[in-house]
Amino acid sequence: MGLERNGEIIAAFLFNIYTGPDIHVTIAGSGWTRRFLREMGQYLFEQLKVERFTAITENQSVVDIVKRVGGRKEGLLRNHFGPDRDGILLGVLKNEYRYATHGKLTQST
């Protein structure tokens, strides 16, 4: 899922590992919009029906975007990206996601 500006992808989410209740997401780029964040949440939580998404990064801008949408730091993976390059483990639960379509995501029945 990507955000395009002037014919170039400037931000993207890549969905890596899907287990049903969880999906691992790689986050790259900049220029995030509320609409794009809402659409990502709608896709993950309403279409795929995951309960959470997980991100692992060493990039502070990715940590900031995950916290912006309601995520929390859940751990540190030492040397995950190589010597002295720790991975920051982040998670966002469905009920914590700040960019839901109408304030709250639709509850499945």
mmCIF file with all atom_site columns, C-alpha atoms in Angstrom:
data_model
loop_
_atom_site.group_PDB
_atom_site.id
_atom_site.type_symbol
_atom_site.label_atom_id
_atom_site.label_alt_id
_atom_site.label_comp_id
_atom_site.label_asym_id
_atom_site.label_entity_id
_atom_site.label_seq_id
_atom_site.pdbx_PDB_ins_code
_atom_site.Cartn_x
_atom_site.Cartn_y
_atom_site.Cartn_z
_atom_site.occupancy
_atom_site.B_iso_or_equiv
_atom_site.pdbx_formal_charge
_atom_site.auth_seq_id
_atom_site.auth_comp_id
_atom_site.auth_asym_id
_atom_site.auth_atom_id
_atom_site.pdbx_PDB_model_num
ATOM 1   C CA . MET A 1 1   ? 0.000   0.000   0.000  1.00 0.00 ? 1   MET A CA 1
ATOM 2   C CA . GLY A 1 2   ? 1.611   3.272   -1.062 1.00 0.00 ? 2   GLY A CA 1
ATOM 3   C CA . LEU A 1 3   ? 1.186   7.023   -1.123 1.00 0.00 ? 3   LEU A CA 1
ATOM 4   C CA . GLU A 1 4   ? 2.004   8.660   -4.424 1.00 0.00 ? 4   GLU A CA 1
ATOM 5   C CA . ARG A 1 5   ? 2.857   12.290  -5.143 1.00 0.00 ? 5   ARG A CA 1
ATOM 6   C CA . ASN A 1 6   ? 3.734   13.589  -8.616 1.00 0.00 ? 6   ASN A CA 1
ATOM 7   C CA . GLY A 1 7   ? 4.137   10.065  -9.966 1.00 0.00 ? 7   GLY A CA 1
ATOM 8   C CA . GLU A 1 8   ? 6.519   8.917   -7.208 1.00 0.00 ? 8   GLU A CA 1
ATOM 9   C CA . ILE A 1 9   ? 5.810   6.674   -4.237 1.00 0.00 ? 9   ILE A CA 1
ATOM 10  C CA . ILE A 1 10  ? 6.741   8.766   -1.189 1.00 0.00 ? 10  ILE A CA 1
ATOM 11  C CA . ALA A 1 11  ? 5.473   6.489   1.593  1.00 0.00 ? 11  ALA A CA 1
ATOM 12  C CA . ALA A 1 12  ? 4.498   2.844   1.824  1.00 0.00 ? 12  ALA A CA 1
ATOM 13  C CA . PHE A 1 13  ? 3.397   -0.011  4.042  1.00 0.00 ? 13  PHE A CA 1
ATOM 14  C CA . LEU A 1 14  ? 4.550   -3.487  3.049  1.00 0.00 ? 14  LEU A CA 1
ATOM 15  C CA . PHE A 1 15  ? 2.655   -6.349  4.659  1.00 0.00 ? 15  PHE A CA 1
ATOM 16  C CA . ASN A 1 16  ? 5.076   -9.186  5.453  1.00 0.00 ? 16  ASN A CA 1
ATOM 17  C CA . ILE A 1 17  ? 3.807   -11.869 7.822  1.00 0.00 ? 17  ILE A CA 1
ATOM 18  C CA . TYR A 1 18  ? 0.074   -12.494 8.279  1.00 0.00 ? 18  TYR A CA 1
ATOM 19  C CA . THR A 1 19  ? -0.969  -14.881 11.045 1.00 0.00 ? 19  THR A CA 1
ATOM 20  C CA . GLY A 1 20  ? -4.668  -14.010 11.302 1.00 0.00 ? 20  GLY A CA 1
ATOM 21  C CA . PRO A 1 21  ? -4.727  -11.922 14.470 1.00 0.00 ? 21  PRO A CA 1
ATOM 22  C CA . ASP A 1 22  ? -1.410  -10.174 13.665 1.00 0.00 ? 22  ASP A CA 1
ATOM 23  C CA . ILE A 1 23  ? 0.333   -8.790  10.600 1.00 0.00 ? 23  ILE A CA 1
ATOM 24  C CA . HIS A 1 24  ? 3.929   -7.561  10.393 1.00 0.00 ? 24  HIS A CA 1
ATOM 25  C CA . VAL A 1 25  ? 4.282   -4.270  8.568  1.00 0.00 ? 25  VAL A CA 1
ATOM 26  C CA . THR A 1 26  ? 7.355   -2.620  7.046  1.00 0.00 ? 26  THR A CA 1
ATOM 27  C CA . ILE A 1 27  ? 6.978   1.168   6.989  1.00 0.00 ? 27  ILE A CA 1
ATOM 28  C CA . ALA A 1 28  ? 9.011   3.460   4.723  1.00 0.00 ? 28  ALA A CA 1
ATOM 29  C CA . GLY A 1 29  ? 8.972   7.006   3.418  1.00 0.00 ? 29  GLY A CA 1
ATOM 30  C CA . SER A 1 30  ? 7.490   10.282  4.584  1.00 0.00 ? 30  SER A CA 1
ATOM 31  C CA . GLY A 1 31  ? 4.602   12.613  3.812  1.00 0.00 ? 31  GLY A CA 1
ATOM 32  C CA . TRP A 1 32  ? 1.970   10.575  5.667  1.00 0.00 ? 32  TRP A CA 1
ATOM 33  C CA . THR A 1 33  ? -1.561  11.936  5.462  1.00 0.00 ? 33  THR A CA 1
ATOM 34  C CA . ARG A 1 34  ? -4.492  11.253  7.755  1.00 0.00 ? 34  ARG A CA 1
ATOM 35  C CA . ARG A 1 35  ? -6.423  9.839   4.805  1.00 0.00 ? 35  ARG A CA 1
ATOM 36  C CA . PHE A 1 36  ? -3.626  7.373   4.012  1.00 0.00 ? 36  PHE A CA 1
ATOM 37  C CA . LEU A 1 37  ? -3.379  6.328   7.674  1.00 0.00 ? 37  LEU A CA 1
ATOM 38  C CA . ARG A 1 38  ? -7.191  5.892   7.828  1.00 0.00 ? 38  ARG A CA 1
ATOM 39  C CA . GLU A 1 39  ? -7.131  3.738   4.691  1.00 0.00 ? 39  GLU A CA 1
ATOM 40  C CA . MET A 1 40  ? -4.331  1.593   6.095  1.00 0.00 ? 40  MET A CA 1
ATOM 41  C CA . GLY A 1 41  ? -6.259  1.057   9.328  1.00 0.00 ? 41  GLY A CA 1
ATOM 42  C CA . GLN A 1 42  ? -9.445  0.283   7.441  1.00 0.00 ? 42  GLN A CA 1
ATOM 43  C CA . TYR A 1 43  ? -7.635  -2.298  5.309  1.00 0.00 ? 43  TYR A CA 1
ATOM 44  C CA . LEU A 1 44  ? -5.885  -3.980  8.239  1.00 0.00 ? 44  LEU A CA 1
ATOM 45  C CA . PHE A 1 45  ? -8.606  -3.903  10.854 1.00 0.00 ? 45  PHE A CA 1
ATOM 46  C CA . GLU A 1 46  ? -11.820 -3.986  8.821  1.00 0.00 ? 46  GLU A CA 1
ATOM 47  C CA . GLN A 1 47  ? -10.907 -6.021  5.727  1.00 0.00 ? 47  GLN A CA 1
ATOM 48  C CA . LEU A 1 48  ? -8.196  -8.347  7.037  1.00 0.00 ? 48  LEU A CA 1
ATOM 49  C CA . LYS A 1 49  ? -9.766  -8.340  10.527 1.00 0.00 ? 49  LYS A CA 1
ATOM 50  C CA . VAL A 1 50  ? -6.430  -8.386  12.367 1.00 0.00 ? 50  VAL A CA 1
ATOM 51  C CA . GLU A 1 51  ? -6.361  -7.519  16.055 1.00 0.00 ? 51  GLU A CA 1
ATOM 52  C CA . ARG A 1 52  ? -2.955  -5.851  15.848 1.00 0.00 ? 52  ARG A CA 1
ATOM 53  C CA . PHE A 1 53  ? -0.062  -4.972  13.614 1.00 0.00 ? 53  PHE A CA 1
ATOM 54  C CA . THR A 1 54  ? 3.604   -5.275  14.450 1.00 0.00 ? 54  THR A CA 1
ATOM 55  C CA . ALA A 1 55  ? 6.550   -3.226  13.174 1.00 0.00 ? 55  ALA A CA 1
ATOM 56  C CA . ILE A 1 56  ? 10.271  -3.713  13.792 1.00 0.00 ? 56  ILE A CA 1
ATOM 57  C CA . THR A 1 57  ? 12.552  -0.803  12.945 1.00 0.00 ? 57  THR A CA 1
ATOM 58  C CA . GLU A 1 58  ? 15.731  1.018   13.833 1.00 0.00 ? 58  GLU A CA 1
ATOM 59  C CA . ASN A 1 59  ? 14.486  4.243   12.260 1.00 0.00 ? 59  ASN A CA 1
ATOM 60  C CA . GLN A 1 60  ? 13.187  6.894   14.683 1.00 0.00 ? 60  GLN A CA 1
ATOM 61  C CA . SER A 1 61  ? 10.825  8.369   12.060 1.00 0.00 ? 61  SER A CA 1
ATOM 62  C CA . VAL A 1 62  ? 9.088   4.973   11.825 1.00 0.00 ? 62  VAL A CA 1
ATOM 63  C CA . VAL A 1 63  ? 8.845   4.821   15.631 1.00 0.00 ? 63  VAL A CA 1
ATOM 64  C CA . ASP A 1 64  ? 7.265   8.283   15.535 1.00 0.00 ? 64  ASP A CA 1
ATOM 65  C CA . ILE A 1 65  ? 4.670   7.328   12.888 1.00 0.00 ? 65  ILE A CA 1
ATOM 66  C CA . VAL A 1 66  ? 3.699   4.150   14.759 1.00 0.00 ? 66  VAL A CA 1
ATOM 67  C CA . LYS A 1 67  ? 3.292   6.124   17.999 1.00 0.00 ? 67  LYS A CA 1
ATOM 68  C CA . ARG A 1 68  ? 1.307   8.752   16.065 1.00 0.00 ? 68  ARG A CA 1
ATOM 69  C CA . VAL A 1 69  ? -1.267  6.130   15.074 1.00 0.00 ? 69  VAL A CA 1
ATOM 70  C CA . GLY A 1 70  ? -1.551  4.832   18.646 1.00 0.00 ? 70  GLY A CA 1
ATOM 71  C CA . GLY A 1 71  ? 1.216   2.248   18.837 1.00 0.00 ? 71  GLY A CA 1
ATOM 72  C CA . ARG A 1 72  ? 3.512   1.417   21.698 1.00 0.00 ? 72  ARG A CA 1
ATOM 73  C CA . LYS A 1 73  ? 7.067   0.228   22.027 1.00 0.00 ? 73  LYS A CA 1
ATOM 74  C CA . GLU A 1 74  ? 6.898   -3.423  23.082 1.00 0.00 ? 74  GLU A CA 1
ATOM 75  C CA . GLY A 1 75  ? 10.541  -4.395  23.153 1.00 0.00 ? 75  GLY A CA 1
ATOM 76  C CA . LEU A 1 76  ? 14.064  -4.222  21.835 1.00 0.00 ? 76  LEU A CA 1
ATOM 77  C CA . LEU A 1 77  ? 15.684  -6.848  19.612 1.00 0.00 ? 77  LEU A CA 1
ATOM 78  C CA . ARG A 1 78  ? 19.406  -6.533  20.246 1.00 0.00 ? 78  ARG A CA 1
ATOM 79  C CA . ASN A 1 79  ? 21.591  -6.549  17.111 1.00 0.00 ? 79  ASN A CA 1
ATOM 80  C CA . HIS A 1 80  ? 18.509  -7.332  14.990 1.00 0.00 ? 80  HIS A CA 1
ATOM 81  C CA . PHE A 1 81  ? 19.866  -5.309  12.042 1.00 0.00 ? 81  PHE A CA 1
ATOM 82  C CA . GLY A 1 82  ? 23.536  -6.192  12.672 1.00 0.00 ? 82  GLY A CA 1
ATOM 83  C CA . PRO A 1 83  ? 26.180  -5.332  15.279 1.00 0.00 ? 83  PRO A CA 1
ATOM 84  C CA . ASP A 1 84  ? 25.081  -2.372  17.420 1.00 0.00 ? 84  ASP A CA 1
ATOM 85  C CA . ARG A 1 85  ? 21.882  -1.956  15.332 1.00 0.00 ? 85  ARG A CA 1
ATOM 86  C CA . ASP A 1 86  ? 18.983  -2.856  17.584 1.00 0.00 ? 86  ASP A CA 1
ATOM 87  C CA . GLY A 1 87  ? 15.459  -3.375  16.314 1.00 0.00 ? 87  GLY A CA 1
ATOM 88  C CA . ILE A 1 88  ? 12.655  -1.570  18.102 1.00 0.00 ? 88  ILE A CA 1
ATOM 89  C CA . LEU A 1 89  ? 9.561   -3.758  18.351 1.00 0.00 ? 89  LEU A CA 1
ATOM 90  C CA . LEU A 1 90  ? 6.286   -1.794  18.103 1.00 0.00 ? 90  LEU A CA 1
ATOM 91  C CA . GLY A 1 91  ? 2.675   -2.881  18.224 1.00 0.00 ? 91  GLY A CA 1
ATOM 92  C CA . VAL A 1 92  ? -0.680  -1.277  17.498 1.00 0.00 ? 92  VAL A CA 1
ATOM 93  C CA . LEU A 1 93  ? -3.887  -2.873  18.744 1.00 0.00 ? 93  LEU A CA 1
ATOM 94  C CA . LYS A 1 94  ? -7.155  -2.454  16.853 1.00 0.00 ? 94  LYS A CA 1
ATOM 95  C CA . ASN A 1 95  ? -8.782  -0.516  19.706 1.00 0.00 ? 95  ASN A CA 1
ATOM 96  C CA . GLU A 1 96  ? -5.773  1.835   19.983 1.00 0.00 ? 96  GLU A CA 1
ATOM 97  C CA . TYR A 1 97  ? -5.630  2.878   16.320 1.00 0.00 ? 97  TYR A CA 1
ATOM 98  C CA . ARG A 1 98  ? -6.133  6.674   16.160 1.00 0.00 ? 98  ARG A CA 1
ATOM 99  C CA . TYR A 1 99  ? -7.038  7.055   12.501 1.00 0.00 ? 99  TYR A CA 1
ATOM 100 C CA . ALA A 1 100 ? -10.148 4.906   12.410 1.00 0.00 ? 100 ALA A CA 1
ATOM 101 C CA . THR A 1 101 ? -12.783 5.784   9.826  1.00 0.00 ? 101 THR A CA 1
ATOM 102 C CA . HIS A 1 102 ? -15.300 7.352   12.250 1.00 0.00 ? 102 HIS A CA 1
ATOM 103 C CA . GLY A 1 103 ? -13.342 7.520   15.485 1.00 0.00 ? 103 GLY A CA 1
ATOM 104 C CA . LYS A 1 104 ? -13.942 3.810   16.143 1.00 0.00 ? 104 LYS A CA 1
ATOM 105 C CA . LEU A 1 105 ? -13.360 0.905   13.846 1.00 0.00 ? 105 LEU A CA 1
ATOM 106 C CA . THR A 1 106 ? -16.380 -1.174  12.958 1.00 0.00 ? 106 THR A CA 1
ATOM 107 C CA . GLN A 1 107 ? -16.773 -4.129  15.289 1.00 0.00 ? 107 GLN A CA 1
ATOM 108 C CA . SER A 1 108 ? -17.210 -7.434  13.491 1.00 0.00 ? 108 SER A CA 1
ATOM 109 C CA . THR A 1 109 ? -20.193 -9.566  14.452 1.00 0.00 ? 109 THR A CA 1
#
